[in-house]
CSV table of C-alpha atoms and ligand atoms in Angstrom, one decimal:
chain,number,residue,atom,x,y,z
A,1,MET,CA,-50.1,-48.2,110.7
A,2,SER,CA,-48.4,-50.7,108.4
A,3,LEU,CA,-48.5,-50.5,104.7
A,4,ASN,CA,-50.9,-53.5,104.5
A,5,ASP,CA,-53.2,-51.9,107.1
A,6,SER,CA,-53.3,-48.6,105.3
A,7,GLN,CA,-54.0,-50.3,101.9
A,8,GLN,CA,-56.8,-52.2,103.6
A,9,ALA,CA,-58.3,-49.0,105.0
A,10,VAL,CA,-58.2,-47.3,101.6
A,11,ALA,CA,-59.8,-50.3,99.9
A,12,GLU,CA,-62.7,-50.3,102.5
A,13,TYR,CA,-63.2,-46.6,102.1
A,14,LEU,CA,-63.3,-46.8,98.4
A,15,ASP,CA,-66.0,-49.6,98.6
A,16,GLN,CA,-68.2,-47.0,100.3
A,17,GLN,CA,-67.3,-44.1,97.9
A,18,GLY,CA,-67.7,-45.6,94.4
A,19,HIS,CA,-67.1,-42.3,92.6
A,20,LEU,CA,-63.5,-42.1,94.0
A,21,ALA,CA,-62.6,-45.5,92.8
A,22,SER,CA,-61.4,-44.4,89.4
A,23,VAL,CA,-59.3,-41.7,90.9
A,24,ALA,CA,-57.7,-44.1,93.3
A,25,ALA,CA,-57.3,-46.7,90.6
A,26,PHE,CA,-55.2,-44.2,88.6
A,27,GLY,CA,-53.0,-43.5,91.7
A,28,GLN,CA,-52.7,-47.1,92.6
A,29,GLN,CA,-51.9,-48.2,89.0
A,30,HIS,CA,-49.1,-45.7,88.6
A,31,THR,CA,-47.6,-45.8,92.0
A,32,SER,CA,-45.2,-48.6,92.8
A,33,VAL,CA,-44.0,-48.8,96.3
A,34,SER,CA,-40.5,-49.9,96.9
A,35,VAL,CA,-39.7,-51.8,100.1
A,36,TYR,CA,-37.0,-49.1,100.5
A,37,SER,CA,-39.4,-46.2,100.2
A,38,THR,CA,-39.3,-45.5,103.9
A,39,THR,CA,-35.6,-45.4,104.0
A,40,THR,CA,-33.0,-43.2,102.2
A,41,VAL,CA,-29.3,-43.7,101.6
A,42,VAL,CA,-30.1,-46.7,99.6
A,43,ARG,CA,-29.6,-47.5,95.9
A,44,ALA,CA,-32.7,-49.4,95.2
A,45,PRO,CA,-31.9,-52.7,93.4
A,46,GLU,CA,-33.6,-52.7,90.0
A,47,ALA,CA,-35.7,-55.7,90.7
A,48,VAL,CA,-37.4,-54.2,93.8
A,49,VAL,CA,-39.5,-51.5,92.1
A,50,ARG,CA,-41.9,-52.9,89.6
A,51,GLY,CA,-43.3,-50.6,87.0
A,52,ARG,CA,-46.9,-51.3,86.0
A,53,TRP,CA,-46.7,-49.8,82.5
A,54,SER,CA,-45.1,-52.9,81.0
A,55,PRO,CA,-43.6,-56.1,82.4
A,56,GLY,CA,-40.3,-55.0,80.9
A,57,VAL,CA,-40.0,-52.1,83.3
A,58,HIS,CA,-38.3,-53.1,86.5
A,59,GLY,CA,-37.5,-49.9,88.1
A,60,PHE,CA,-38.0,-46.1,88.0
A,61,VAL,CA,-34.8,-44.1,87.6
A,62,GLY,CA,-36.8,-41.4,89.3
A,63,GLU,CA,-37.0,-43.3,92.6
A,64,GLU,CA,-33.3,-44.1,92.5
A,65,LEU,CA,-32.6,-40.4,91.9
A,66,LEU,CA,-34.9,-39.2,94.7
A,67,LEU,CA,-33.5,-41.7,97.2
A,68,ASN,CA,-30.0,-40.6,96.4
A,69,HIS,CA,-29.8,-37.1,95.1
A,70,ARG,CA,-29.0,-36.0,98.6
A,71,ARG,CA,-27.3,-39.0,100.1
A,72,SER,CA,-27.5,-37.7,103.7
A,73,GLY,CA,-27.7,-34.5,105.6
A,74,ARG,CA,-24.0,-35.1,106.5
A,75,ASP,CA,-22.9,-35.4,102.8
A,76,LEU,CA,-20.1,-32.9,103.0
A,77,GLY,CA,-19.7,-32.6,99.2
A,78,MET,CA,-23.3,-31.6,98.7
A,79,GLN,CA,-23.3,-29.1,101.6
A,80,LEU,CA,-20.1,-27.6,100.4
A,81,GLY,CA,-21.4,-27.4,96.9
A,82,VAL,CA,-24.5,-25.5,97.9
A,83,SER,CA,-22.9,-23.2,100.3
A,84,ARG,CA,-20.0,-22.2,98.1
A,85,TYR,CA,-22.1,-19.7,96.2
A,86,TYR,CA,-19.4,-17.1,96.7
A,87,GLY,CA,-16.4,-19.4,96.2
A,88,HIS,CA,-13.9,-17.9,93.7
A,89,ASP,CA,-14.1,-20.6,91.2
A,90,ALA,CA,-17.9,-20.8,91.4
A,91,VAL,CA,-18.2,-17.0,91.0
A,92,LEU,CA,-15.8,-16.8,88.1
A,93,SER,CA,-17.4,-19.7,86.3
A,94,SER,CA,-20.8,-17.9,86.6
A,95,ALA,CA,-19.4,-14.5,85.9
A,96,ASN,CA,-17.9,-15.7,82.6
A,97,SER,CA,-20.9,-17.6,81.3
A,98,SER,CA,-21.3,-15.1,78.5
A,99,LEU,CA,-18.2,-16.5,76.9
A,100,ARG,CA,-20.2,-19.5,75.8
A,101,GLU,CA,-22.1,-17.3,73.3
A,102,ARG,CA,-21.1,-17.0,69.7
A,103,GLU,CA,-21.0,-13.7,67.9
A,104,LYS,CA,-20.4,-14.9,64.3
A,105,ASP,CA,-23.7,-15.5,62.5
A,106,ALA,CA,-25.7,-14.3,65.6
A,107,ILE,CA,-29.0,-12.6,64.7
A,108,ALA,CA,-29.9,-9.6,66.9
A,109,LEU,CA,-33.4,-9.7,68.4
A,110,PRO,CA,-35.4,-6.5,69.1
A,111,GLU,CA,-35.7,-5.4,72.6
A,112,HIS,CA,-38.4,-7.1,74.6
A,113,ARG,CA,-41.8,-5.4,75.0
A,114,ARG,CA,-42.8,-4.2,78.4
A,115,LEU,CA,-45.9,-6.2,79.0
A,116,LYS,CA,-49.0,-4.7,80.5
A,117,GLY,CA,-52.0,-6.5,81.9
A,118,GLY,CA,-51.1,-7.0,85.6
A,119,LEU,CA,-49.6,-10.0,87.1
A,120,THR,CA,-52.7,-11.3,88.8
A,121,SER,CA,-54.9,-11.2,85.6
A,122,THR,CA,-52.0,-12.7,83.5
A,123,VAL,CA,-51.5,-15.6,86.0
A,124,ALA,CA,-55.3,-16.2,86.2
A,125,GLY,CA,-55.6,-15.9,82.4
A,126,ARG,CA,-52.9,-18.4,81.5
A,127,ARG,CA,-54.4,-21.5,79.9
A,128,SER,CA,-52.9,-24.2,77.7
A,129,GLY,CA,-54.1,-23.7,74.1
A,130,ARG,CA,-53.8,-26.2,71.3
A,131,GLN,CA,-55.9,-24.6,68.5
A,132,PHE,CA,-53.2,-22.8,66.6
A,133,SER,CA,-54.3,-20.6,63.6
A,134,GLY,CA,-51.1,-20.5,61.6
A,135,ARG,CA,-50.9,-16.7,62.0
A,136,PRO,CA,-47.1,-15.9,62.1
A,137,ALA,CA,-45.5,-14.4,65.3
A,138,SER,CA,-43.6,-11.2,64.9
A,139,LEU,CA,-39.9,-11.1,65.8
A,140,ASP,CA,-40.8,-8.7,68.5
A,141,GLU,CA,-43.2,-11.3,70.0
A,142,LEU,CA,-40.6,-14.0,69.9
A,143,ALA,CA,-38.0,-11.7,71.5
A,144,THR,CA,-40.4,-10.8,74.2
A,145,VAL,CA,-41.2,-14.4,75.0
A,146,LEU,CA,-37.6,-15.4,75.1
A,147,TRP,CA,-36.5,-12.5,77.2
A,148,HIS,CA,-39.2,-13.2,79.8
A,149,GLY,CA,-38.0,-16.8,79.9
A,150,GLN,CA,-34.3,-16.3,80.2
A,151,GLY,CA,-33.4,-12.6,79.7
A,152,ILE,CA,-30.6,-10.9,81.7
A,153,THR,CA,-32.1,-8.6,84.3
A,154,GLY,CA,-29.2,-7.7,86.6
A,155,SER,CA,-25.9,-8.7,88.0
A,156,LEU,CA,-24.5,-9.6,91.3
A,157,PRO,CA,-21.1,-8.1,92.1
A,158,VAL,CA,-18.9,-10.8,93.5
A,159,PRO,CA,-15.3,-9.4,93.7
A,160,THR,CA,-12.6,-12.0,94.0
A,161,PRO,CA,-8.9,-11.4,95.0
A,162,THR,CA,-7.9,-11.8,91.3
A,163,VAL,CA,-10.9,-10.1,89.6
A,164,ALA,CA,-12.1,-7.1,91.4
A,165,ASP,CA,-15.1,-6.4,89.1
A,166,ALA,CA,-16.4,-9.9,88.8
A,167,ALA,CA,-20.1,-10.0,88.6
A,168,VAL,CA,-22.6,-12.8,88.0
A,169,PRO,CA,-25.2,-11.9,85.3
A,170,LEU,CA,-28.7,-12.7,86.7
A,171,ARG,CA,-31.8,-13.7,84.7
A,172,THR,CA,-35.6,-13.5,84.9
A,173,ALA,CA,-35.8,-17.1,86.3
A,174,PRO,CA,-33.8,-18.2,89.4
A,175,SER,CA,-31.1,-20.8,89.0
A,176,GLY,CA,-29.1,-22.8,91.6
A,177,GLY,CA,-25.8,-21.1,92.2
A,178,GLY,CA,-26.5,-18.7,89.3
A,179,LEU,CA,-25.1,-21.4,87.0
A,180,TYR,CA,-28.0,-21.4,84.5
A,181,PRO,CA,-27.6,-24.9,83.0
A,182,ILE,CA,-30.6,-24.7,80.7
A,183,GLN,CA,-30.3,-23.6,77.1
A,184,LEU,CA,-33.4,-22.8,75.0
A,185,ALA,CA,-33.5,-24.0,71.4
A,186,VAL,CA,-36.1,-22.2,69.3
A,187,LEU,CA,-37.7,-24.2,66.4
A,188,VAL,CA,-39.0,-21.5,64.2
A,189,GLN,CA,-41.9,-22.2,61.8
A,190,HIS,CA,-43.8,-19.0,61.3
A,191,VAL,CA,-41.9,-15.9,62.6
A,192,LYS,CA,-41.8,-12.8,60.4
A,193,GLY,CA,-38.3,-12.1,59.3
A,194,LEU,CA,-36.8,-15.4,60.4
A,195,ALA,CA,-36.1,-18.4,58.2
A,196,PRO,CA,-37.6,-21.6,59.5
A,197,GLY,CA,-35.1,-23.7,61.4
A,198,ALA,CA,-33.5,-24.4,64.8
A,199,TYR,CA,-31.8,-21.5,66.6
A,200,GLU,CA,-30.2,-21.2,70.1
A,201,TYR,CA,-31.3,-18.3,72.2
A,202,GLN,CA,-28.2,-16.5,73.6
A,203,PRO,CA,-29.5,-14.5,76.6
A,204,HIS,CA,-26.4,-12.4,77.3
A,205,SER,CA,-26.4,-10.8,73.8
A,206,HIS,CA,-30.2,-11.3,73.3
A,207,THR,CA,-29.5,-13.0,70.0
A,208,LEU,CA,-30.4,-16.1,68.1
A,209,HIS,CA,-27.7,-18.4,66.7
A,210,PRO,CA,-28.5,-21.0,64.1
A,211,PHE,CA,-27.8,-24.6,65.1
A,212,HIS,CA,-26.9,-25.6,61.6
A,213,ARG,CA,-25.7,-24.0,58.4
A,214,PRO,CA,-27.6,-24.1,56.1
A,215,LEU,CA,-30.7,-23.7,58.1
A,216,ALA,CA,-33.3,-26.4,57.6
A,217,PRO,CA,-36.9,-26.4,58.8
A,218,VAL,CA,-37.6,-28.9,61.6
A,219,ASP,CA,-40.7,-31.1,61.1
A,220,LEU,CA,-42.4,-30.8,64.5
A,221,ALA,CA,-44.8,-33.7,63.8
A,222,GLU,CA,-41.8,-36.0,63.4
A,223,HIS,CA,-40.5,-35.0,66.9
A,224,VAL,CA,-43.7,-34.9,69.0
A,225,LEU,CA,-46.1,-37.8,69.4
A,226,THR,CA,-49.5,-36.2,69.7
A,227,THR,CA,-52.6,-36.0,67.5
A,228,ASP,CA,-54.4,-33.1,69.0
A,229,VAL,CA,-52.2,-30.3,67.5
A,230,GLU,CA,-51.9,-29.1,63.9
A,231,PHE,CA,-48.1,-28.6,64.0
A,232,ASP,CA,-47.8,-26.7,60.8
A,233,LYS,CA,-49.9,-23.9,62.4
A,234,VAL,CA,-47.5,-23.5,65.4
A,235,ALA,CA,-45.4,-20.3,65.2
A,236,PHE,CA,-42.4,-21.7,67.1
A,237,ALA,CA,-41.5,-24.4,69.6
A,238,LEU,CA,-39.1,-24.1,72.5
A,239,VAL,CA,-36.9,-27.0,73.5
A,240,TYR,CA,-35.3,-26.9,77.0
A,241,VAL,CA,-31.9,-28.4,76.9
A,242,TYR,CA,-30.1,-29.3,80.1
A,243,ASN,CA,-26.3,-29.2,80.1
A,244,LEU,CA,-25.5,-31.7,82.8
A,245,TYR,CA,-22.0,-30.6,83.6
A,246,VAL,CA,-22.8,-26.9,84.1
A,247,ASN,CA,-24.3,-27.5,87.5
A,248,SER,CA,-23.7,-31.2,88.3
A,249,GLN,CA,-20.0,-30.6,88.9
A,250,LYS,CA,-21.1,-28.4,91.8
A,251,TYR,CA,-24.3,-30.2,92.9
A,252,GLY,CA,-23.8,-33.8,92.0
A,253,ASP,CA,-27.0,-35.7,91.4
A,254,SER,CA,-29.0,-32.7,92.8
A,255,GLY,CA,-28.0,-30.9,89.6
A,256,LEU,CA,-30.7,-32.6,87.6
A,257,VAL,CA,-33.3,-31.9,90.3
A,258,PHE,CA,-32.3,-28.3,90.3
A,259,ALA,CA,-32.5,-28.2,86.5
A,260,LEU,CA,-36.0,-29.6,86.4
A,261,ILE,CA,-37.1,-26.9,88.9
A,262,GLU,CA,-35.4,-24.2,86.9
A,263,ALA,CA,-37.1,-25.5,83.6
A,264,GLY,CA,-40.4,-25.0,85.4
A,265,GLY,CA,-39.6,-21.4,86.3
A,266,ILE,CA,-38.5,-20.6,82.8
A,267,SER,CA,-41.5,-22.3,81.3
A,268,GLN,CA,-43.9,-20.4,83.6
A,269,ASN,CA,-42.3,-17.1,82.6
A,270,ILE,CA,-42.7,-18.0,79.0
A,271,HIS,CA,-46.4,-19.0,79.4
A,272,LEU,CA,-47.1,-15.8,81.3
A,273,ALA,CA,-45.4,-13.7,78.6
A,274,ARG,CA,-47.2,-15.3,75.7
A,275,THR,CA,-50.5,-14.9,77.7
A,276,ALA,CA,-49.9,-11.2,78.1
A,277,LEU,CA,-49.1,-11.0,74.4
A,278,GLY,CA,-52.4,-12.6,73.5
A,279,MET,CA,-50.7,-15.8,72.2
A,280,ILE,CA,-51.6,-19.4,73.0
A,281,GLY,CA,-49.2,-22.2,73.9
A,282,CYS,CA,-49.0,-25.7,75.3
A,283,ASP,CA,-46.3,-27.8,76.9
A,284,GLN,CA,-45.8,-31.2,75.3
A,285,GLY,CA,-44.7,-34.2,77.4
A,286,GLY,CA,-44.8,-36.6,74.4
A,287,TYR,CA,-41.7,-35.4,72.5
A,288,ASP,CA,-39.2,-37.8,71.1
A,289,LYS,CA,-36.2,-37.0,73.2
A,290,GLN,CA,-33.5,-38.9,71.3
A,291,LYS,CA,-34.7,-37.6,68.0
A,292,LEU,CA,-34.8,-34.0,69.1
A,293,GLU,CA,-31.2,-34.4,70.5
A,294,LYS,CA,-30.1,-35.9,67.2
A,295,THR,CA,-31.8,-33.1,65.2
A,296,LEU,CA,-30.1,-30.4,67.4
A,297,GLY,CA,-26.8,-32.1,67.1
A,298,PHE,CA,-26.3,-33.0,70.8
A,299,ASP,CA,-24.4,-36.1,71.9
A,300,GLY,CA,-27.2,-37.3,74.2
A,301,THR,CA,-24.7,-37.6,77.1
A,302,SER,CA,-23.9,-34.2,78.4
A,303,ARG,CA,-26.9,-32.4,77.0
A,304,HIS,CA,-30.5,-33.6,77.4
A,305,VAL,CA,-33.9,-32.3,76.2
A,306,ILE,CA,-36.0,-32.0,79.4
A,307,HIS,CA,-39.0,-30.0,78.3
A,308,PHE,CA,-40.9,-28.8,75.2
A,309,THR,CA,-43.4,-25.9,74.6
A,310,LEU,CA,-45.4,-24.9,71.6
A,311,VAL,CA,-46.3,-21.2,71.1
A,312,GLY,CA,-48.3,-19.4,68.5
A,313,HIS,CA,-51.5,-17.5,67.8
A,314,GLY,CA,-54.9,-18.9,68.3
A,315,GLU,CA,-58.0,-18.4,66.2
A,316,ALA,CA,-59.2,-14.8,66.4
B,1,FMN,C1,-44.6,-31.1,81.8
B,1,FMN,C2,-46.0,-30.9,81.1
B,1,FMN,C3,-46.3,-31.8,80.1
B,1,FMN,C4,-47.4,-31.6,79.4
B,1,FMN,N1,-47.7,-32.3,78.3
B,1,FMN,C5,-48.8,-32.1,77.5
B,1,FMN,C6,-49.0,-32.9,76.3
B,1,FMN,O1,-48.3,-33.7,76.0
B,1,FMN,N2,-50.2,-32.6,75.6
B,1,FMN,C7,-51.0,-31.6,76.0
B,1,FMN,O2,-52.0,-31.4,75.3
B,1,FMN,N3,-50.9,-30.9,77.1
B,1,FMN,C8,-49.8,-31.1,77.9
B,1,FMN,N4,-49.5,-30.4,79.0
B,1,FMN,C9,-50.5,-29.3,79.4
B,1,FMN,C10,-51.4,-29.8,80.5
B,1,FMN,O3,-52.3,-30.8,79.9
B,1,FMN,C11,-52.1,-28.6,81.1
B,1,FMN,O4,-51.2,-27.8,81.7
B,1,FMN,C12,-53.2,-29.1,82.1
B,1,FMN,O5,-54.2,-29.8,81.4
B,1,FMN,C13,-53.7,-27.9,82.9
B,1,FMN,O6,-54.3,-27.0,82.0
B,1,FMN,P1,-53.9,-25.5,81.9
B,1,FMN,O7,-52.4,-25.4,81.5
B,1,FMN,O8,-54.8,-24.9,80.8
B,1,FMN,O9,-54.1,-24.8,83.2
B,1,FMN,C14,-48.4,-30.5,79.8
B,1,FMN,C15,-48.0,-29.7,80.8
B,1,FMN,C16,-46.9,-29.9,81.5
B,1,FMN,C17,-46.5,-29.0,82.7
């Protein structure tokens, strides 16, 4: 069936099923079909894909990425990159990732709590909550949320000819090649024992490291464009920062795809942990990416904000 024929069939069906028309309208409005969509191995020319949000949008970078992140099944670079999990250089780069962490000025976090409640009821009980009460989180709650998102839970021995005891530290959420390209920034507002400000979570040492000295509170309302949250009542926000070169050097354009998947894994762990702790939280798609990167001091080239989550206590 050609594209025109299938569109005709959908239109006729929707004529008969009026209640589905609005659902389909959403899909049709926000789906642009490139003439290249049935082919791969093509860099779509910008003018081919027309965005419908505004006449100024000529193409979706996402389509370009999806068409090309694996250029072909015979792309030797990609295949080698993926299968070289045990390559010496890959192993040593993963095994030494703790060297990126800073000791000076690091703030030790309490050990994570062992959460009870059962996986099934926690998964079933997770809901996005936006009615924050302003009740502060304890340091123990923050530490527990962070550990469940990114904590170190084991290590994989990978001896190399030069380093017999090399081992890759492994975390709660999986990561392509054990490279862990995502860093969590914590924007603290109301956490007992912590001054408000931006901190980096350092999973290897289970510590927080301030982004700036002196610490300064970050105004969430200036960084997220939504009207349905009282930001001053949020206990802390988590910013997921992707360090492009940590995994792209190995995986090429697939590095970004892997990072987005990994951010989802980390985020789900965080939501399950805060659910089990009796806290509420909500992801926010409407953050101001460039402003956040500027506030955190990133160059906006090698490190990118790719996700944002609010956590706190709800009304009792
Ligand atoms: C990537 C992503 C972005 C989101 N952005 C927003 C947002 O900007 N504002 C909001 O209120 N909820 C946001 N959410 C939460 C969704 O609205 C919510 O997950 C969805 O309505 C399903 O409800 P549940 O999480 O309670 O199951 C986002 C969720 C995800 C995964």
